[in-house]
Amino acid sequence: MDNGLPITLDPEPRQGAQAIRRALFLLRVLAAGGESGLPLKEVVQATRLSRPTVHRIIHVLMEEGLVERHERSGRYAIGTQVPELALARPSRSPLLAAADDILRETSQRIGDTLFLTVRTGNDTLCVDRRIGSYPIQVLSIAVGARRPLGVSSAGVAILAALPAQESRRIVATNEPRFAGYRTDRQTVLSEIADARRRGYGVREVGLVQGTKSISTWIKTADGDPAAALTISAVRTRLGPRREQEVVETLLKAAYEIEQKIR
């Protein structure tokens, strides 16, 4: 009923949502630090939040067991409550179930290490890794490793499959985190443009020196890139002719996975 009084909006819901988003973003940043964690300075730089704000959020998360601080190094890392919460949903995702046989067959055909990486927010998360038969294997990323979108060939491939405006927004958001992976905004944007032109992503110098990576994206039924297939090998294994053979194999595997999840 209109009682003639001015209507005021309660700011609490918006403020509460912002606080939750900041806490979740901070958790994702810490997840990229893995077991060793990150110093507070790097967390502040990556989140672009003020030091007092980051410090306050971290301490709340520590009280809840979602973040822990290593006594010797002073670094912050994901806490024990996070994997415990994940146990509430132990079933495999539809993507992993659909990709299982295809990953095995593709890895056997190519012979080098094959990775399945999914997009989670502004990050990538490695969810499967298949080791090939070639004597020298590139194990650049472990299952569970999280990286900012754009620092790996998988992230570049996923960004290349997104609308240009959205990919630029993500790159701008992740820019403060790029320095830790020896890349920068312009390099990432150039790699995205190259991946769009090719139809797949190539990282001439992989995360491990002397290696090379090729990635193809996987889209859901609505056309959004949800994941990427990546092959990583020593550079001498991926000359022009074999690169094209590998690309064709990855594109075929990505298509088969897409058909299964649609």
mmCIF file with all atom_site columns, N, CA and C in Angstrom, residues 28 93-97 99 103 115-129 141-150 152 154-159 216-218 220 224-230 257 261:
data_model
loop_
_atom_site.group_PDB
_atom_site.id
_atom_site.type_symbol
_atom_site.label_atom_id
_atom_site.label_alt_id
_atom_site.label_comp_id
_atom_site.label_asym_id
_atom_site.label_entity_id
_atom_site.label_seq_id
_atom_site.pdbx_PDB_ins_code
_atom_site.Cartn_x
_atom_site.Cartn_y
_atom_site.Cartn_z
_atom_site.occupancy
_atom_site.B_iso_or_equiv
_atom_site.pdbx_formal_charge
_atom_site.auth_seq_id
_atom_site.auth_comp_id
_atom_site.auth_asym_id
_atom_site.auth_atom_id
_atom_site.pdbx_PDB_model_num
ATOM 1   N N  . ARG A 1 28  ? 39.355 -18.662 -4.714  1.00 0.00 ? 28  ARG A N  1
ATOM 2   C CA . ARG A 1 28  ? 39.854 -19.127 -6.009  1.00 0.00 ? 28  ARG A CA 1
ATOM 3   C C  . ARG A 1 28  ? 41.306 -18.705 -6.223  1.00 0.00 ? 28  ARG A C  1
ATOM 4   N N  . SER A 1 93  ? 31.062 -35.727 -12.523 1.00 0.00 ? 93  SER A N  1
ATOM 5   C CA . SER A 1 93  ? 30.280 -34.806 -13.333 1.00 0.00 ? 93  SER A CA 1
ATOM 6   C C  . SER A 1 93  ? 29.921 -35.461 -14.662 1.00 0.00 ? 93  SER A C  1
ATOM 7   N N  . PRO A 1 94  ? 28.841 -34.990 -15.306 1.00 0.00 ? 94  PRO A N  1
ATOM 8   C CA . PRO A 1 94  ? 28.483 -35.528 -16.625 1.00 0.00 ? 94  PRO A CA 1
ATOM 9   C C  . PRO A 1 94  ? 29.616 -35.397 -17.638 1.00 0.00 ? 94  PRO A C  1
ATOM 10  N N  . LEU A 1 95  ? 30.386 -34.319 -17.547 1.00 0.00 ? 95  LEU A N  1
ATOM 11  C CA . LEU A 1 95  ? 31.500 -34.125 -18.478 1.00 0.00 ? 95  LEU A CA 1
ATOM 12  C C  . LEU A 1 95  ? 32.552 -35.207 -18.300 1.00 0.00 ? 95  LEU A C  1
ATOM 13  N N  . LEU A 1 96  ? 32.941 -35.476 -17.057 1.00 0.00 ? 96  LEU A N  1
ATOM 14  C CA . LEU A 1 96  ? 33.957 -36.497 -16.800 1.00 0.00 ? 96  LEU A CA 1
ATOM 15  C C  . LEU A 1 96  ? 33.479 -37.875 -17.238 1.00 0.00 ? 96  LEU A C  1
ATOM 16  N N  . ALA A 1 97  ? 32.213 -38.165 -16.962 1.00 0.00 ? 97  ALA A N  1
ATOM 17  C CA . ALA A 1 97  ? 31.665 -39.462 -17.359 1.00 0.00 ? 97  ALA A CA 1
ATOM 18  C C  . ALA A 1 97  ? 31.655 -39.605 -18.876 1.00 0.00 ? 97  ALA A C  1
ATOM 19  N N  . ALA A 1 99  ? 33.579 -38.052 -21.013 1.00 0.00 ? 99  ALA A N  1
ATOM 20  C CA . ALA A 1 99  ? 34.917 -37.948 -21.609 1.00 0.00 ? 99  ALA A CA 1
ATOM 21  C C  . ALA A 1 99  ? 35.815 -39.145 -21.331 1.00 0.00 ? 99  ALA A C  1
ATOM 22  N N  . LEU A 1 103 ? 38.953 -39.851 -23.681 1.00 0.00 ? 103 LEU A N  1
ATOM 23  C CA . LEU A 1 103 ? 40.280 -39.432 -23.222 1.00 0.00 ? 103 LEU A CA 1
ATOM 24  C C  . LEU A 1 103 ? 41.271 -40.591 -23.295 1.00 0.00 ? 103 LEU A C  1
ATOM 25  N N  . PHE A 1 115 ? 45.276 -33.544 -21.187 1.00 0.00 ? 115 PHE A N  1
ATOM 26  C CA . PHE A 1 115 ? 44.623 -32.917 -20.038 1.00 0.00 ? 115 PHE A CA 1
ATOM 27  C C  . PHE A 1 115 ? 43.187 -32.531 -20.393 1.00 0.00 ? 115 PHE A C  1
ATOM 28  N N  . LEU A 1 116 ? 42.291 -32.672 -19.431 1.00 0.00 ? 116 LEU A N  1
ATOM 29  C CA . LEU A 1 116 ? 40.936 -32.137 -19.551 1.00 0.00 ? 116 LEU A CA 1
ATOM 30  C C  . LEU A 1 116 ? 40.805 -31.037 -18.508 1.00 0.00 ? 116 LEU A C  1
ATOM 31  N N  . THR A 1 117 ? 40.514 -29.843 -18.973 1.00 0.00 ? 117 THR A N  1
ATOM 32  C CA . THR A 1 117 ? 40.448 -28.659 -18.109 1.00 0.00 ? 117 THR A CA 1
ATOM 33  C C  . THR A 1 117 ? 39.078 -28.008 -18.244 1.00 0.00 ? 117 THR A C  1
ATOM 34  N N  . VAL A 1 118 ? 38.484 -27.634 -17.112 1.00 0.00 ? 118 VAL A N  1
ATOM 35  C CA . VAL A 1 118 ? 37.171 -26.989 -17.151 1.00 0.00 ? 118 VAL A CA 1
ATOM 36  C C  . VAL A 1 118 ? 37.303 -25.531 -16.735 1.00 0.00 ? 118 VAL A C  1
ATOM 37  N N  . ARG A 1 119 ? 36.325 -24.754 -17.146 1.00 0.00 ? 119 ARG A N  1
ATOM 38  C CA . ARG A 1 119 ? 36.257 -23.361 -16.705 1.00 0.00 ? 119 ARG A CA 1
ATOM 39  C C  . ARG A 1 119 ? 35.480 -23.296 -15.399 1.00 0.00 ? 119 ARG A C  1
ATOM 40  N N  . THR A 1 120 ? 36.002 -22.563 -14.442 1.00 0.00 ? 120 THR A N  1
ATOM 41  C CA . THR A 1 120 ? 35.292 -22.308 -13.196 1.00 0.00 ? 120 THR A CA 1
ATOM 42  C C  . THR A 1 120 ? 35.476 -20.833 -12.857 1.00 0.00 ? 120 THR A C  1
ATOM 43  N N  . GLY A 1 121 ? 34.447 -20.037 -13.130 1.00 0.00 ? 121 GLY A N  1
ATOM 44  C CA . GLY A 1 121 ? 34.560 -18.589 -12.941 1.00 0.00 ? 121 GLY A CA 1
ATOM 45  C C  . GLY A 1 121 ? 35.587 -18.012 -13.897 1.00 0.00 ? 121 GLY A C  1
ATOM 46  N N  . ASN A 1 122 ? 36.562 -17.303 -13.366 1.00 0.00 ? 122 ASN A N  1
ATOM 47  C CA . ASN A 1 122 ? 37.633 -16.710 -14.176 1.00 0.00 ? 122 ASN A CA 1
ATOM 48  C C  . ASN A 1 122 ? 38.894 -17.569 -14.183 1.00 0.00 ? 122 ASN A C  1
ATOM 49  N N  . ASP A 1 123 ? 38.740 -18.827 -13.765 1.00 0.00 ? 123 ASP A N  1
ATOM 50  C CA . ASP A 1 123 ? 39.879 -19.734 -13.675 1.00 0.00 ? 123 ASP A CA 1
ATOM 51  C C  . ASP A 1 123 ? 39.660 -20.973 -14.530 1.00 0.00 ? 123 ASP A C  1
ATOM 52  N N  . THR A 1 124 ? 40.746 -21.738 -14.684 1.00 0.00 ? 124 THR A N  1
ATOM 53  C CA . THR A 1 124 ? 40.644 -23.084 -15.236 1.00 0.00 ? 124 THR A CA 1
ATOM 54  C C  . THR A 1 124 ? 40.995 -24.065 -14.126 1.00 0.00 ? 124 THR A C  1
ATOM 55  N N  . LEU A 1 125 ? 40.432 -25.258 -14.212 1.00 0.00 ? 125 LEU A N  1
ATOM 56  C CA . LEU A 1 125 ? 40.692 -26.309 -13.230 1.00 0.00 ? 125 LEU A CA 1
ATOM 57  C C  . LEU A 1 125 ? 40.943 -27.603 -13.979 1.00 0.00 ? 125 LEU A C  1
ATOM 58  N N  . CYS A 1 126 ? 42.111 -28.207 -13.767 1.00 0.00 ? 126 CYS A N  1
ATOM 59  C CA . CYS A 1 126 ? 42.431 -29.478 -14.398 1.00 0.00 ? 126 CYS A CA 1
ATOM 60  C C  . CYS A 1 126 ? 41.669 -30.592 -13.668 1.00 0.00 ? 126 CYS A C  1
ATOM 61  N N  . VAL A 1 127 ? 40.818 -31.314 -14.400 1.00 0.00 ? 127 VAL A N  1
ATOM 62  C CA . VAL A 1 127 ? 39.996 -32.348 -13.770 1.00 0.00 ? 127 VAL A CA 1
ATOM 63  C C  . VAL A 1 127 ? 40.384 -33.762 -14.199 1.00 0.00 ? 127 VAL A C  1
ATOM 64  N N  . ASP A 1 128 ? 41.229 -33.892 -15.218 1.00 0.00 ? 128 ASP A N  1
ATOM 65  C CA . ASP A 1 128 ? 41.684 -35.224 -15.628 1.00 0.00 ? 128 ASP A CA 1
ATOM 66  C C  . ASP A 1 128 ? 43.003 -35.089 -16.379 1.00 0.00 ? 128 ASP A C  1
ATOM 67  N N  . ARG A 1 129 ? 43.843 -36.111 -16.224 1.00 0.00 ? 129 ARG A N  1
ATOM 68  C CA . ARG A 1 129 ? 45.136 -36.131 -16.911 1.00 0.00 ? 129 ARG A CA 1
ATOM 69  C C  . ARG A 1 129 ? 45.453 -37.562 -17.295 1.00 0.00 ? 129 ARG A C  1
ATOM 70  N N  . ILE A 1 141 ? 50.799 -29.887 -15.393 1.00 0.00 ? 141 ILE A N  1
ATOM 71  C CA . ILE A 1 141 ? 49.720 -29.530 -14.471 1.00 0.00 ? 141 ILE A CA 1
ATOM 72  C C  . ILE A 1 141 ? 49.148 -30.800 -13.856 1.00 0.00 ? 141 ILE A C  1
ATOM 73  N N  . ALA A 1 142 ? 48.942 -30.777 -12.562 1.00 0.00 ? 142 ALA A N  1
ATOM 74  C CA . ALA A 1 142 ? 48.347 -31.920 -11.876 1.00 0.00 ? 142 ALA A CA 1
ATOM 75  C C  . ALA A 1 142 ? 46.833 -31.769 -11.816 1.00 0.00 ? 142 ALA A C  1
ATOM 76  N N  . VAL A 1 143 ? 46.143 -32.883 -11.659 1.00 0.00 ? 143 VAL A N  1
ATOM 77  C CA . VAL A 1 143 ? 44.698 -32.825 -11.471 1.00 0.00 ? 143 VAL A CA 1
ATOM 78  C C  . VAL A 1 143 ? 44.409 -32.036 -10.194 1.00 0.00 ? 143 VAL A C  1
ATOM 79  N N  . GLY A 1 144 ? 43.488 -31.101 -10.288 1.00 0.00 ? 144 GLY A N  1
ATOM 80  C CA . GLY A 1 144 ? 43.176 -30.231 -9.155  1.00 0.00 ? 144 GLY A CA 1
ATOM 81  C C  . GLY A 1 144 ? 43.852 -28.879 -9.217  1.00 0.00 ? 144 GLY A C  1
ATOM 82  N N  . ALA A 1 145 ? 44.810 -28.725 -10.164 1.00 0.00 ? 145 ALA A N  1
ATOM 83  C CA . ALA A 1 145 ? 45.516 -27.444 -10.295 1.00 0.00 ? 145 ALA A CA 1
ATOM 84  C C  . ALA A 1 145 ? 44.584 -26.398 -10.898 1.00 0.00 ? 145 ALA A C  1
ATOM 85  N N  . ARG A 1 146 ? 44.618 -25.215 -10.338 1.00 0.00 ? 146 ARG A N  1
ATOM 86  C CA . ARG A 1 146 ? 43.791 -24.104 -10.795 1.00 0.00 ? 146 ARG A CA 1
ATOM 87  C C  . ARG A 1 146 ? 44.700 -23.002 -11.318 1.00 0.00 ? 146 ARG A C  1
ATOM 88  N N  . ARG A 1 147 ? 44.305 -22.405 -12.450 1.00 0.00 ? 147 ARG A N  1
ATOM 89  C CA . ARG A 1 147 ? 45.074 -21.320 -13.052 1.00 0.00 ? 147 ARG A CA 1
ATOM 90  C C  . ARG A 1 147 ? 44.123 -20.217 -13.508 1.00 0.00 ? 147 ARG A C  1
ATOM 91  N N  . PRO A 1 148 ? 44.587 -18.962 -13.521 1.00 0.00 ? 148 PRO A N  1
ATOM 92  C CA . PRO A 1 148 ? 43.756 -17.898 -14.097 1.00 0.00 ? 148 PRO A CA 1
ATOM 93  C C  . PRO A 1 148 ? 43.532 -18.146 -15.577 1.00 0.00 ? 148 PRO A C  1
ATOM 94  N N  . LEU A 1 149 ? 42.345 -17.917 -16.074 1.00 0.00 ? 149 LEU A N  1
ATOM 95  C CA . LEU A 1 149 ? 42.086 -18.038 -17.503 1.00 0.00 ? 149 LEU A CA 1
ATOM 96  C C  . LEU A 1 149 ? 43.053 -17.143 -18.272 1.00 0.00 ? 149 LEU A C  1
ATOM 97  N N  . GLY A 1 150 ? 43.763 -17.732 -19.225 1.00 0.00 ? 150 GLY A N  1
ATOM 98  C CA . GLY A 1 150 ? 44.676 -16.954 -20.052 1.00 0.00 ? 150 GLY A CA 1
ATOM 99  C C  . GLY A 1 150 ? 46.133 -17.323 -19.902 1.00 0.00 ? 150 GLY A C  1
ATOM 100 N N  . SER A 1 152 ? 47.417 -20.453 -19.593 1.00 0.00 ? 152 SER A N  1
ATOM 101 C CA . SER A 1 152 ? 47.729 -21.743 -20.197 1.00 0.00 ? 152 SER A CA 1
ATOM 102 C C  . SER A 1 152 ? 47.047 -21.817 -21.555 1.00 0.00 ? 152 SER A C  1
ATOM 103 N N  . ALA A 1 154 ? 45.015 -24.066 -22.490 1.00 0.00 ? 154 ALA A N  1
ATOM 104 C CA . ALA A 1 154 ? 43.615 -24.429 -22.239 1.00 0.00 ? 154 ALA A CA 1
ATOM 105 C C  . ALA A 1 154 ? 42.787 -23.179 -21.946 1.00 0.00 ? 154 ALA A C  1
ATOM 106 N N  . GLY A 1 155 ? 43.331 -22.305 -21.096 1.00 0.00 ? 155 GLY A N  1
ATOM 107 C CA . GLY A 1 155 ? 42.626 -21.066 -20.773 1.00 0.00 ? 155 GLY A CA 1
ATOM 108 C C  . GLY A 1 155 ? 42.468 -20.159 -21.969 1.00 0.00 ? 155 GLY A C  1
ATOM 109 N N  . VAL A 1 156 ? 43.502 -20.090 -22.809 1.00 0.00 ? 156 VAL A N  1
ATOM 110 C CA . VAL A 1 156 ? 43.436 -19.276 -24.016 1.00 0.00 ? 156 VAL A CA 1
ATOM 111 C C  . VAL A 1 156 ? 42.369 -19.825 -24.960 1.00 0.00 ? 156 VAL A C  1
ATOM 112 N N  . ALA A 1 157 ? 42.310 -21.151 -25.101 1.00 0.00 ? 157 ALA A N  1
ATOM 113 C CA . ALA A 1 157 ? 41.316 -21.767 -25.977 1.00 0.00 ? 157 ALA A CA 1
ATOM 114 C C  . ALA A 1 157 ? 39.899 -21.461 -25.508 1.00 0.00 ? 157 ALA A C  1
ATOM 115 N N  . ILE A 1 158 ? 39.670 -21.570 -24.212 1.00 0.00 ? 158 ILE A N  1
ATOM 116 C CA . ILE A 1 158 ? 38.342 -21.282 -23.663 1.00 0.00 ? 158 ILE A CA 1
ATOM 117 C C  . ILE A 1 158 ? 37.976 -19.820 -23.883 1.00 0.00 ? 158 ILE A C  1
ATOM 118 N N  . LEU A 1 159 ? 38.921 -18.921 -23.654 1.00 0.00 ? 159 LEU A N  1
ATOM 119 C CA . LEU A 1 159 ? 38.673 -17.494 -23.873 1.00 0.00 ? 159 LEU A CA 1
ATOM 120 C C  . LEU A 1 159 ? 38.403 -17.197 -25.350 1.00 0.00 ? 159 LEU A C  1
ATOM 121 N N  . THR A 1 216 ? 42.071 -27.527 -27.687 1.00 0.00 ? 216 THR A N  1
ATOM 122 C CA . THR A 1 216 ? 40.806 -27.300 -28.384 1.00 0.00 ? 216 THR A CA 1
ATOM 123 C C  . THR A 1 216 ? 39.708 -27.147 -27.340 1.00 0.00 ? 216 THR A C  1
ATOM 124 N N  . TRP A 1 217 ? 38.720 -26.320 -27.658 1.00 0.00 ? 217 TRP A N  1
ATOM 125 C CA . TRP A 1 217 ? 37.653 -26.092 -26.683 1.00 0.00 ? 217 TRP A CA 1
ATOM 126 C C  . TRP A 1 217 ? 36.512 -27.085 -26.846 1.00 0.00 ? 217 TRP A C  1
ATOM 127 N N  . ILE A 1 218 ? 35.758 -27.246 -25.766 1.00 0.00 ? 218 ILE A N  1
ATOM 128 C CA . ILE A 1 218 ? 34.574 -28.104 -25.731 1.00 0.00 ? 218 ILE A CA 1
ATOM 129 C C  . ILE A 1 218 ? 33.396 -27.237 -25.330 1.00 0.00 ? 218 ILE A C  1
ATOM 130 N N  . THR A 1 220 ? 29.144 -26.586 -24.573 1.00 0.00 ? 220 THR A N  1
ATOM 131 C CA . THR A 1 220 ? 27.914 -27.199 -24.124 1.00 0.00 ? 220 THR A CA 1
ATOM 132 C C  . THR A 1 220 ? 26.832 -26.996 -25.187 1.00 0.00 ? 220 THR A C  1
ATOM 133 N N  . ASP A 1 224 ? 28.266 -22.410 -25.033 1.00 0.00 ? 224 ASP A N  1
ATOM 134 C CA . ASP A 1 224 ? 29.284 -21.846 -24.145 1.00 0.00 ? 224 ASP A CA 1
ATOM 135 C C  . ASP A 1 224 ? 30.462 -22.802 -24.003 1.00 0.00 ? 224 ASP A C  1
ATOM 136 N N  . PRO A 1 225 ? 31.699 -22.295 -24.059 1.00 0.00 ? 225 PRO A N  1
ATOM 137 C CA . PRO A 1 225 ? 32.863 -23.158 -23.852 1.00 0.00 ? 225 PRO A CA 1
ATOM 138 C C  . PRO A 1 225 ? 32.975 -23.540 -22.378 1.00 0.00 ? 225 PRO A C  1
ATOM 139 N N  . ALA A 1 226 ? 32.888 -24.820 -22.092 1.00 0.00 ? 226 ALA A N  1
ATOM 140 C CA . ALA A 1 226 ? 32.914 -25.278 -20.703 1.00 0.00 ? 226 ALA A CA 1
ATOM 141 C C  . ALA A 1 226 ? 34.245 -25.904 -20.329 1.00 0.00 ? 226 ALA A C  1
ATOM 142 N N  . ALA A 1 227 ? 35.005 -26.336 -21.348 1.00 0.00 ? 227 ALA A N  1
ATOM 143 C CA . ALA A 1 227 ? 36.234 -27.076 -21.052 1.00 0.00 ? 227 ALA A CA 1
ATOM 144 C C  . ALA A 1 227 ? 37.175 -27.010 -22.245 1.00 0.00 ? 227 ALA A C  1
ATOM 145 N N  . ALA A 1 228 ? 38.349 -27.607 -22.041 1.00 0.00 ? 228 ALA A N  1
ATOM 146 C CA . ALA A 1 228 ? 39.339 -27.678 -23.120 1.00 0.00 ? 228 ALA A CA 1
ATOM 147 C C  . ALA A 1 228 ? 40.103 -28.983 -23.028 1.00 0.00 ? 228 ALA A C  1
ATOM 148 N N  . LEU A 1 229 ? 40.462 -29.509 -24.185 1.00 0.00 ? 229 LEU A N  1
ATOM 149 C CA . LEU A 1 229 ? 41.362 -30.657 -24.270 1.00 0.00 ? 229 LEU A CA 1
ATOM 150 C C  . LEU A 1 229 ? 42.740 -30.142 -24.648 1.00 0.00 ? 229 LEU A C  1
ATOM 151 N N  . THR A 1 230 ? 43.755 -30.584 -23.926 1.00 0.00 ? 230 THR A N  1
ATOM 152 C CA . THR A 1 230 ? 45.111 -30.092 -24.172 1.00 0.00 ? 230 THR A CA 1
ATOM 153 C C  . THR A 1 230 ? 46.089 -31.239 -24.286 1.00 0.00 ? 230 THR A C  1
ATOM 154 N N  . ILE A 1 257 ? 32.946 -35.605 -27.416 1.00 0.00 ? 257 ILE A N  1
ATOM 155 C CA . ILE A 1 257 ? 32.530 -35.271 -26.041 1.00 0.00 ? 257 ILE A CA 1
ATOM 156 C C  . ILE A 1 257 ? 31.332 -34.348 -26.061 1.00 0.00 ? 257 ILE A C  1
ATOM 157 N N  . ILE A 1 261 ? 27.540 -34.857 -24.202 1.00 0.00 ? 261 ILE A N  1
ATOM 158 C CA . ILE A 1 261 ? 27.006 -34.036 -23.104 1.00 0.00 ? 261 ILE A CA 1
ATOM 159 C C  . ILE A 1 261 ? 25.815 -33.202 -23.529 1.00 0.00 ? 261 ILE A C  1
#
